[in-house]
Amino acid sequence: MTDQHLTAIDVHAWPGLRAVPRDWRLRRRARRAEAEFAHACAEAELDLESERPDLVVEHDELFYRIASSGWLGLAESYMAGEWHAADLHEVLTALLRVGYKPPRGEVVPRTYDGGALPADLVEFSSADGMSLMGGLFESGVPTTVRESMPSYVSGAGHGSEPATHFVDITRVAPPVAVERADLGTAQAGVIRALLDAAEARRGTDVLEYPATGGAVAIAAEERGAHPSAVTADSACAGAMEERLTLAGVTTARTVTMPQPIAPGGVQPAAEAVVSVEYLELLAPGQRAEFMASLDRSLRPGGYCAVQTLAATPEFDAAAQRSLDVLRAYIWPGLEYPTVEEVHRLADQSSRLRVVGQRHFAEHYCLALKMQSECFEGHSREAAAAGFDPVFRRLWRFQFALRRALLDLGRIEAVQFTLTHRRRRGR
């Protein structure tokens, strides 16, 4: 085993990749990790031996990393170029399908500081250059049913507090006959659905909490609404202001907050609030505070649209551990809530209540595939912008991993509609 392939890795940027643990105790565990990995690959029907294998192991450091830190080690080894796959998404899907979970490693969600992804990274990975919120393609047919859901409000089922309430649940059929050129339309479709859920129309004050890059504000102004946004990331605020100026949007305002959650809500309160994929980035201990903040940011009678990737009942231990690399390097607080947990948060931490849900996992998954292809098409620009080979492999890995989790039904994409309780009989 040699480490010459590691010399090109920036030790200051990636100290965990340069330092491969190799003490005598780990050698025995590495041999066991190699055997377990081979067994998992065989069970998953992944070919390691033919002329066209599904994955190729270039360096034995892979097994030392797995022995030391499990799924994180598997991902770090990929980032270091120690193994590669012709179709990374298919390999990760196969390993997760058979429940591959090395015994070591656990990255616990940490408090999220509100930092956003670099603006140029988002630009290289999207059709509109501004958003990474999946997609909703025009070909998917929605079906809506009204279902009775349990109430988690204190005293539910006693006195005048109902035990249940109704939720309009929309499931969007998988997209058909879609091409990569449809990604921009699909990204616009997600934003349109969010603004519709928040009932944003001409004259409506729309708050985006937090800012996601400008696409929501531009779409809100196009329908005659008055958009504003808040963020705890000053670089994100600057990039968004620049994009809005280039788009000719002059009425929107972007405010930088000193912390990721506004304790008393964002003031003045808005008639419509949109929050995109922020809830899952907050550590579990921050979520009740955020839901209460959304409550205080929304005027009485208004609607809040919250999009999140949510864990399903099939979200198992292997899926949980596979997220370690995302927590370690991209989203430190990442923990996918379940749909029930979102309902509990709303009922127990705020005056809000979920009154609608839109499920569109197949659309989101296909959009992720196209976003990954967008990034590959801009790989040279990404390198010129300072994203080194290690980071580019990390970014490919996160796309492939989230696609795998969606394909296997471990997570789903959901847009929740919330409003204050005691409104229109809700």
Coordinates of C-alpha atoms in Angstrom, one line a residue:
M1 CA 0.0 0.0 0.0
T2 CA 1.4 3.4 -1.1
D3 CA 0.1 6.9 -0.6
Q4 CA 1.7 8.6 -3.6
H5 CA -1.8 9.3 -4.9
L6 CA -2.5 11.5 -1.8
T7 CA 0.4 13.9 -2.3
A8 CA -1.6 16.0 -4.8
I9 CA -4.4 16.6 -2.2
D10 CA -4.3 19.9 -0.3
V11 CA -3.6 18.9 3.3
H12 CA -5.0 22.2 4.6
A13 CA -8.3 21.8 2.7
W14 CA -8.7 18.1 3.2
P15 CA -6.8 16.9 6.3
G16 CA -9.0 13.9 6.7
L17 CA -8.2 12.6 3.3
R18 CA -4.4 12.9 3.7
A19 CA -4.3 11.2 7.0
V20 CA -5.1 7.5 6.5
P21 CA -5.1 5.6 9.8
R22 CA -2.8 2.5 9.6
D23 CA -2.0 1.3 13.1
W24 CA -1.7 -2.5 13.8
R25 CA -5.2 -2.7 15.3
L26 CA -6.7 -1.2 12.1
R27 CA -4.9 -3.6 9.8
R28 CA -7.0 -6.5 11.2
R29 CA -10.2 -4.4 10.9
A30 CA -9.3 -3.4 7.3
R31 CA -9.0 -7.0 6.3
R32 CA -12.5 -7.6 7.8
A33 CA -13.8 -4.5 6.1
E34 CA -12.5 -5.7 2.7
A35 CA -14.2 -9.1 3.2
E36 CA -17.5 -7.4 4.2
F37 CA -17.4 -5.0 1.3
A38 CA -16.8 -7.9 -1.1
H39 CA -19.7 -9.8 0.4
A40 CA -22.0 -6.7 0.1
C41 CA -20.9 -6.2 -3.5
A42 CA -21.7 -9.8 -4.3
E43 CA -25.1 -9.6 -2.6
A44 CA -25.8 -6.4 -4.5
E45 CA -24.7 -8.1 -7.7
L46 CA -21.9 -5.6 -8.4
D47 CA -19.2 -6.9 -10.7
L48 CA -15.7 -6.4 -9.4
E49 CA -13.8 -8.8 -11.6
S50 CA -14.8 -8.6 -15.3
E51 CA -13.3 -6.5 -18.1
R52 CA -16.1 -4.0 -17.5
P53 CA -16.6 -4.0 -13.7
D54 CA -19.2 -1.9 -11.9
L55 CA -16.5 -0.4 -9.7
V56 CA -12.7 -0.5 -9.6
V57 CA -10.7 -0.3 -6.4
E58 CA -7.4 1.4 -7.2
H59 CA -5.9 1.6 -3.7
D60 CA -6.3 -0.5 -0.5
E61 CA -6.7 2.6 1.6
L62 CA -10.4 2.2 0.8
F63 CA -10.6 -0.6 3.3
Y64 CA -8.6 1.2 6.0
R65 CA -11.0 4.2 5.7
I66 CA -14.1 2.0 5.8
A67 CA -12.6 0.2 8.9
S68 CA -12.0 3.5 10.5
S69 CA -15.2 5.5 9.7
G70 CA -17.7 3.4 7.7
W71 CA -19.7 5.1 5.1
L72 CA -17.7 8.3 5.6
G73 CA -14.6 6.4 4.8
L74 CA -16.2 4.9 1.7
A75 CA -17.0 8.4 0.5
E76 CA -13.6 9.9 1.4
S77 CA -11.9 7.1 -0.4
Y78 CA -13.9 8.0 -3.5
M79 CA -13.0 11.7 -3.0
A80 CA -9.4 10.7 -2.8
G81 CA -9.6 8.8 -6.1
E82 CA -9.0 5.4 -4.5
W83 CA -12.0 3.8 -6.3
H84 CA -14.2 4.8 -9.1
A85 CA -17.4 3.6 -10.8
A86 CA -18.8 3.9 -14.3
D87 CA -22.2 4.6 -12.8
L88 CA -21.7 5.9 -9.2
H89 CA -25.4 6.2 -8.7
E90 CA -26.1 2.6 -9.5
V91 CA -23.3 1.4 -7.2
L92 CA -24.6 3.4 -4.3
T93 CA -28.1 2.3 -5.0
A94 CA -27.1 -1.3 -5.0
L95 CA -25.1 -1.0 -1.7
L96 CA -28.0 0.8 0.0
R97 CA -30.5 -1.7 -1.3
V98 CA -28.8 -4.6 0.5
G99 CA -28.4 -2.5 3.7
Y100 CA -24.6 -2.2 3.5
K101 CA -23.6 -0.5 6.8
P102 CA -20.0 -0.9 8.1
P103 CA -19.9 -1.1 11.9
R104 CA -17.8 2.0 12.4
G105 CA -18.4 5.7 11.9
E106 CA -21.1 8.1 12.9
V107 CA -21.2 11.9 12.2
V108 CA -23.7 13.4 14.5
P109 CA -25.7 16.4 13.2
R110 CA -24.2 19.7 14.4
T111 CA -25.7 23.1 14.9
Y112 CA -26.2 24.8 11.5
D113 CA -24.9 28.4 11.2
G114 CA -27.0 29.3 8.1
G115 CA -24.1 29.2 5.6
A116 CA -25.3 28.8 2.0
L117 CA -23.6 27.0 -0.9
P118 CA -21.2 29.0 -3.0
A119 CA -23.2 30.9 -5.7
D120 CA -20.9 29.7 -8.5
L121 CA -21.4 26.1 -7.4
V122 CA -25.1 26.5 -7.7
E123 CA -24.7 28.2 -11.1
F124 CA -22.6 25.3 -12.4
S125 CA -25.3 22.8 -11.2
S126 CA -28.5 24.3 -12.4
A127 CA -30.4 25.4 -15.5
D128 CA -31.4 28.7 -14.2
G129 CA -28.0 29.4 -12.5
M130 CA -29.7 30.2 -9.2
S131 CA -31.5 27.2 -7.6
L132 CA -30.9 23.7 -6.4
M133 CA -34.4 22.8 -5.3
G134 CA -35.2 19.9 -7.5
G135 CA -37.8 20.1 -10.3
L136 CA -41.4 19.6 -11.1
F137 CA -41.9 18.6 -14.7
E138 CA -45.0 19.5 -16.7
S139 CA -45.8 16.0 -17.7
G140 CA -46.6 14.7 -14.2
V141 CA -50.3 14.5 -13.5
P142 CA -51.3 15.5 -9.9
T143 CA -54.0 13.7 -7.9
T144 CA -55.3 15.2 -4.7
V145 CA -57.3 13.6 -1.9
R146 CA -58.3 15.0 1.4
E147 CA -57.2 12.8 4.3
S148 CA -57.8 13.0 8.1
M149 CA -54.6 13.4 10.0
P150 CA -54.0 13.2 13.8
S151 CA -53.5 16.4 15.7
Y152 CA -50.5 16.7 17.9
V153 CA -51.7 19.9 19.7
S154 CA -51.8 19.7 23.4
G155 CA -55.2 18.4 24.5
A156 CA -56.1 17.0 21.1
G157 CA -59.2 14.9 21.3
H158 CA -60.4 16.5 24.6
G159 CA -62.9 19.3 25.1
S160 CA -63.1 21.6 22.1
E161 CA -59.7 20.5 20.6
P162 CA -60.3 18.1 17.7
A163 CA -58.3 14.9 17.6
T164 CA -57.9 15.1 13.8
H165 CA -57.8 17.6 11.0
F166 CA -57.9 17.4 7.2
V167 CA -55.0 17.7 4.9
D168 CA -55.1 18.0 1.1
I169 CA -52.5 15.5 -0.1
T170 CA -51.4 15.8 -3.7
R171 CA -49.2 13.1 -5.3
V172 CA -47.7 13.9 -8.7
A173 CA -47.3 11.1 -11.1
P174 CA -43.8 10.4 -12.5
P175 CA -42.7 12.6 -15.4
V176 CA -42.7 11.1 -18.9
A177 CA -40.8 11.9 -22.2
V178 CA -38.5 14.4 -20.4
E179 CA -35.2 15.7 -21.9
R180 CA -32.4 17.6 -20.2
A181 CA -33.6 20.8 -21.9
D182 CA -36.7 20.6 -19.7
L183 CA -34.7 21.1 -16.4
G184 CA -35.2 24.9 -16.5
T185 CA -38.9 24.5 -16.9
A186 CA -39.0 22.0 -14.1
Q187 CA -37.1 24.3 -11.7
A188 CA -39.6 27.0 -12.5
G189 CA -42.4 24.5 -11.9
V190 CA -41.1 23.9 -8.3
I191 CA -41.1 27.6 -7.6
R192 CA -44.5 28.1 -9.1
A193 CA -45.9 25.4 -7.0
L194 CA -44.4 26.9 -3.8
L195 CA -45.8 30.4 -4.6
D196 CA -49.2 28.9 -5.4
A197 CA -49.2 27.0 -2.1
A198 CA -48.4 30.2 -0.3
E199 CA -51.2 31.9 -2.3
A200 CA -48.8 34.6 -3.6
R201 CA -50.5 36.8 -6.1
R202 CA -50.5 40.5 -7.2
G203 CA -49.9 42.8 -4.3
T204 CA -48.9 40.0 -1.8
D205 CA -45.9 40.5 0.4
V206 CA -43.8 37.4 -0.1
L207 CA -40.9 36.5 2.3
E208 CA -38.3 33.9 1.3
Y209 CA -36.9 32.5 4.5
P210 CA -34.0 31.9 3.9
A211 CA -32.9 33.2 0.5
T212 CA -32.0 30.6 -2.0
G213 CA -30.4 32.6 -4.8
G214 CA -33.0 34.8 -6.4
A215 CA -35.3 32.5 -8.5
V216 CA -38.2 32.7 -6.0
A217 CA -38.0 36.5 -5.8
I218 CA -37.9 36.9 -9.6
A219 CA -40.9 34.6 -10.0
A220 CA -42.8 36.4 -7.2
E221 CA -42.3 39.8 -8.8
E222 CA -43.3 38.4 -12.2
R223 CA -46.8 37.6 -10.7
G224 CA -47.0 41.1 -9.2
A225 CA -46.1 40.2 -5.6
H226 CA -43.6 42.1 -3.4
P227 CA -40.7 39.8 -2.6
S228 CA -38.2 40.0 0.2
A229 CA -35.7 37.6 1.6
V230 CA -33.4 37.0 4.6
T231 CA -30.2 35.0 5.0
A232 CA -27.5 34.5 7.5
D233 CA -24.9 34.3 4.7
S234 CA -23.6 37.7 3.6
A235 CA -22.0 36.2 0.4
C236 CA -25.4 34.7 -0.5
A237 CA -27.1 38.1 0.0
G238 CA -24.6 39.8 -2.2
A239 CA -24.9 37.2 -5.0
M240 CA -28.7 37.4 -4.8
E241 CA -28.7 41.2 -5.0
E242 CA -26.5 41.0 -8.1
R243 CA -28.8 38.4 -9.8
L244 CA -31.9 40.4 -9.0
T245 CA -30.3 43.6 -10.5
L246 CA -29.3 41.7 -13.7
A247 CA -32.9 40.4 -13.9
G248 CA -34.3 43.9 -13.6
V249 CA -35.9 43.2 -10.2
T250 CA -35.7 46.5 -8.3
T251 CA -38.3 46.1 -5.6
A252 CA -37.0 43.1 -3.8
R253 CA -34.9 43.4 -0.6
T254 CA -32.5 41.0 0.9
V255 CA -31.6 41.3 4.5
T256 CA -28.6 39.6 6.2
M257 CA -29.5 38.2 9.7
P258 CA -26.9 37.8 12.5
Q259 CA -28.0 34.2 13.1
P260 CA -29.7 31.4 11.1
I261 CA -33.1 31.8 12.8
A262 CA -34.8 35.1 13.6
P263 CA -36.0 34.5 17.2
G264 CA -39.0 36.8 17.1
G265 CA -39.7 36.0 13.4
V266 CA -38.9 38.2 10.5
Q267 CA -40.5 41.6 10.8
P268 CA -42.6 43.1 9.4
A269 CA -44.5 39.8 9.0
A270 CA -45.5 38.8 5.4
E271 CA -48.7 37.5 3.9
A272 CA -46.9 34.6 2.3
V273 CA -43.7 32.8 3.4
V274 CA -41.6 30.4 1.4
S275 CA -38.9 28.2 2.9
V276 CA -37.0 25.8 0.7
E277 CA -34.9 22.9 2.0
Y278 CA -33.9 24.6 5.2
L279 CA -35.7 22.5 7.8
E280 CA -33.6 19.4 7.1
L281 CA -30.3 21.4 7.3
L282 CA -31.1 22.6 10.8
A283 CA -29.9 20.3 13.6
P284 CA -32.9 18.7 15.3
G285 CA -32.5 21.0 18.3
Q286 CA -32.9 24.1 16.1
R287 CA -36.1 23.1 14.3
A288 CA -38.7 24.0 17.0
E289 CA -37.2 27.5 17.1
F290 CA -37.4 27.8 13.3
M291 CA -41.0 26.6 13.1
A292 CA -41.9 29.2 15.8
S293 CA -40.0 31.8 13.8
L294 CA -42.0 30.9 10.6
D295 CA -45.2 31.3 12.7
R296 CA -44.2 34.8 13.8
S297 CA -43.0 35.8 10.3
L298 CA -46.5 35.1 8.8
R299 CA -49.4 37.4 9.1
P300 CA -52.8 36.0 10.3
G301 CA -54.7 34.6 7.4
G302 CA -51.5 34.0 5.4
Y303 CA -49.9 30.8 4.1
C304 CA -46.5 29.3 4.4
A305 CA -45.0 26.9 1.9
V306 CA -42.1 24.7 3.1
Q307 CA -40.2 22.3 0.9
T308 CA -38.1 19.6 2.4
L309 CA -36.6 16.2 1.6
A310 CA -38.3 13.9 4.1
A311 CA -37.4 10.5 5.5
T312 CA -39.9 7.7 4.8
P313 CA -40.7 4.6 6.9
E314 CA -38.1 2.8 4.7
F315 CA -35.3 5.1 5.9
D316 CA -33.0 2.5 7.5
A317 CA -29.7 2.5 9.4
A318 CA -27.7 2.2 6.2
A319 CA -29.4 5.3 4.8
Q320 CA -28.7 7.1 8.0
R321 CA -25.0 6.3 7.9
S322 CA -24.7 7.1 4.2
L323 CA -25.4 10.8 5.1
D324 CA -22.2 11.0 7.2
V325 CA -20.2 12.5 4.3
L326 CA -22.8 15.2 3.7
R327 CA -22.7 16.2 7.4
A328 CA -19.0 16.1 7.5
Y329 CA -18.4 18.3 4.4
I330 CA -21.5 20.0 3.1
W331 CA -24.5 20.3 5.5
P332 CA -23.4 19.8 9.2
G333 CA -26.9 19.7 10.6
L334 CA -28.4 17.4 8.0
E335 CA -31.2 15.1 9.3
Y336 CA -34.2 14.3 7.2
P337 CA -37.4 14.7 9.1
T338 CA -40.4 12.5 8.6
V339 CA -43.7 13.8 7.4
E340 CA -45.1 13.1 10.9
E341 CA -42.3 15.0 12.5
V342 CA -43.1 18.1 10.4
H343 CA -46.7 17.8 11.5
R344 CA -45.6 17.5 15.2
L345 CA -43.3 20.5 14.9
A346 CA -46.1 22.7 13.5
D347 CA -48.6 21.6 16.1
Q348 CA -46.4 21.6 19.1
S349 CA -43.9 24.4 18.4
S350 CA -46.1 27.0 16.7
R351 CA -49.6 28.1 16.0
L352 CA -49.3 26.8 12.4
R353 CA -50.9 23.7 11.0
V354 CA -50.1 21.6 7.9
V355 CA -53.2 21.8 5.6
G356 CA -51.6 20.6 2.3
Q357 CA -48.8 18.3 1.1
R358 CA -47.4 17.8 -2.4
H359 CA -45.3 14.7 -3.0
F360 CA -43.0 14.6 -6.1
A361 CA -40.1 12.3 -5.4
E362 CA -39.7 11.0 -9.0
H363 CA -39.6 14.5 -10.4
Y364 CA -37.0 15.6 -7.8
C365 CA -34.8 12.5 -8.5
L366 CA -34.8 13.2 -12.3
A367 CA -33.9 16.8 -11.7
L368 CA -31.0 15.7 -9.5
K369 CA -29.7 13.6 -12.4
M370 CA -29.9 16.5 -14.8
Q371 CA -28.3 18.9 -12.3
S372 CA -25.4 16.4 -11.9
E373 CA -25.1 16.4 -15.7
C374 CA -25.1 20.2 -15.7
F375 CA -22.2 20.1 -13.2
E376 CA -20.3 17.6 -15.4
G377 CA -20.8 19.9 -18.4
H378 CA -19.3 22.8 -16.4
S379 CA -16.4 20.8 -14.9
R380 CA -13.7 23.0 -16.5
E381 CA -15.4 26.2 -15.3
A382 CA -15.7 24.6 -11.8
A383 CA -12.0 23.8 -11.8
A384 CA -11.2 27.4 -12.9
A385 CA -13.4 28.7 -10.1
G386 CA -11.3 26.9 -7.5
F387 CA -13.2 23.7 -7.0
D388 CA -10.4 21.1 -6.9
P389 CA -10.7 17.4 -8.0
V390 CA -11.5 16.3 -4.4
F391 CA -14.4 18.7 -4.1
R392 CA -15.7 17.9 -7.6
R393 CA -15.8 14.2 -6.6
L394 CA -17.6 15.1 -3.4
W395 CA -20.2 17.0 -5.4
R396 CA -20.7 14.1 -7.7
F397 CA -21.1 11.8 -4.7
Q398 CA -23.8 13.8 -3.1
F399 CA -25.8 13.9 -6.3
A400 CA -25.5 10.2 -6.7
L401 CA -26.3 9.4 -3.1
R402 CA -29.4 11.6 -2.9
R403 CA -30.7 10.1 -6.2
A404 CA -30.1 6.6 -4.7
L405 CA -32.0 7.4 -1.6
L406 CA -34.9 8.8 -3.6
D407 CA -34.9 5.9 -6.1
L408 CA -35.1 3.4 -3.2
G409 CA -37.9 5.3 -1.4
R410 CA -35.7 6.0 1.6
I411 CA -36.5 9.7 1.3
E412 CA -39.2 11.7 -0.6
A413 CA -39.6 15.3 -1.8
V414 CA -42.5 17.1 -0.1
Q415 CA -44.0 20.6 -0.2
F416 CA -46.0 21.4 2.9
T417 CA -48.6 24.2 3.0
L418 CA -49.2 25.7 6.5
T419 CA -51.5 28.3 7.9
H420 CA -52.5 29.4 11.4
R421 CA -54.9 27.1 13.2
R422 CA -58.5 28.1 13.9
R423 CA -58.8 29.4 10.3
R424 CA -61.7 28.4 8.1
G425 CA -62.4 25.5 10.4
R426 CA -58.9 24.0 10.1

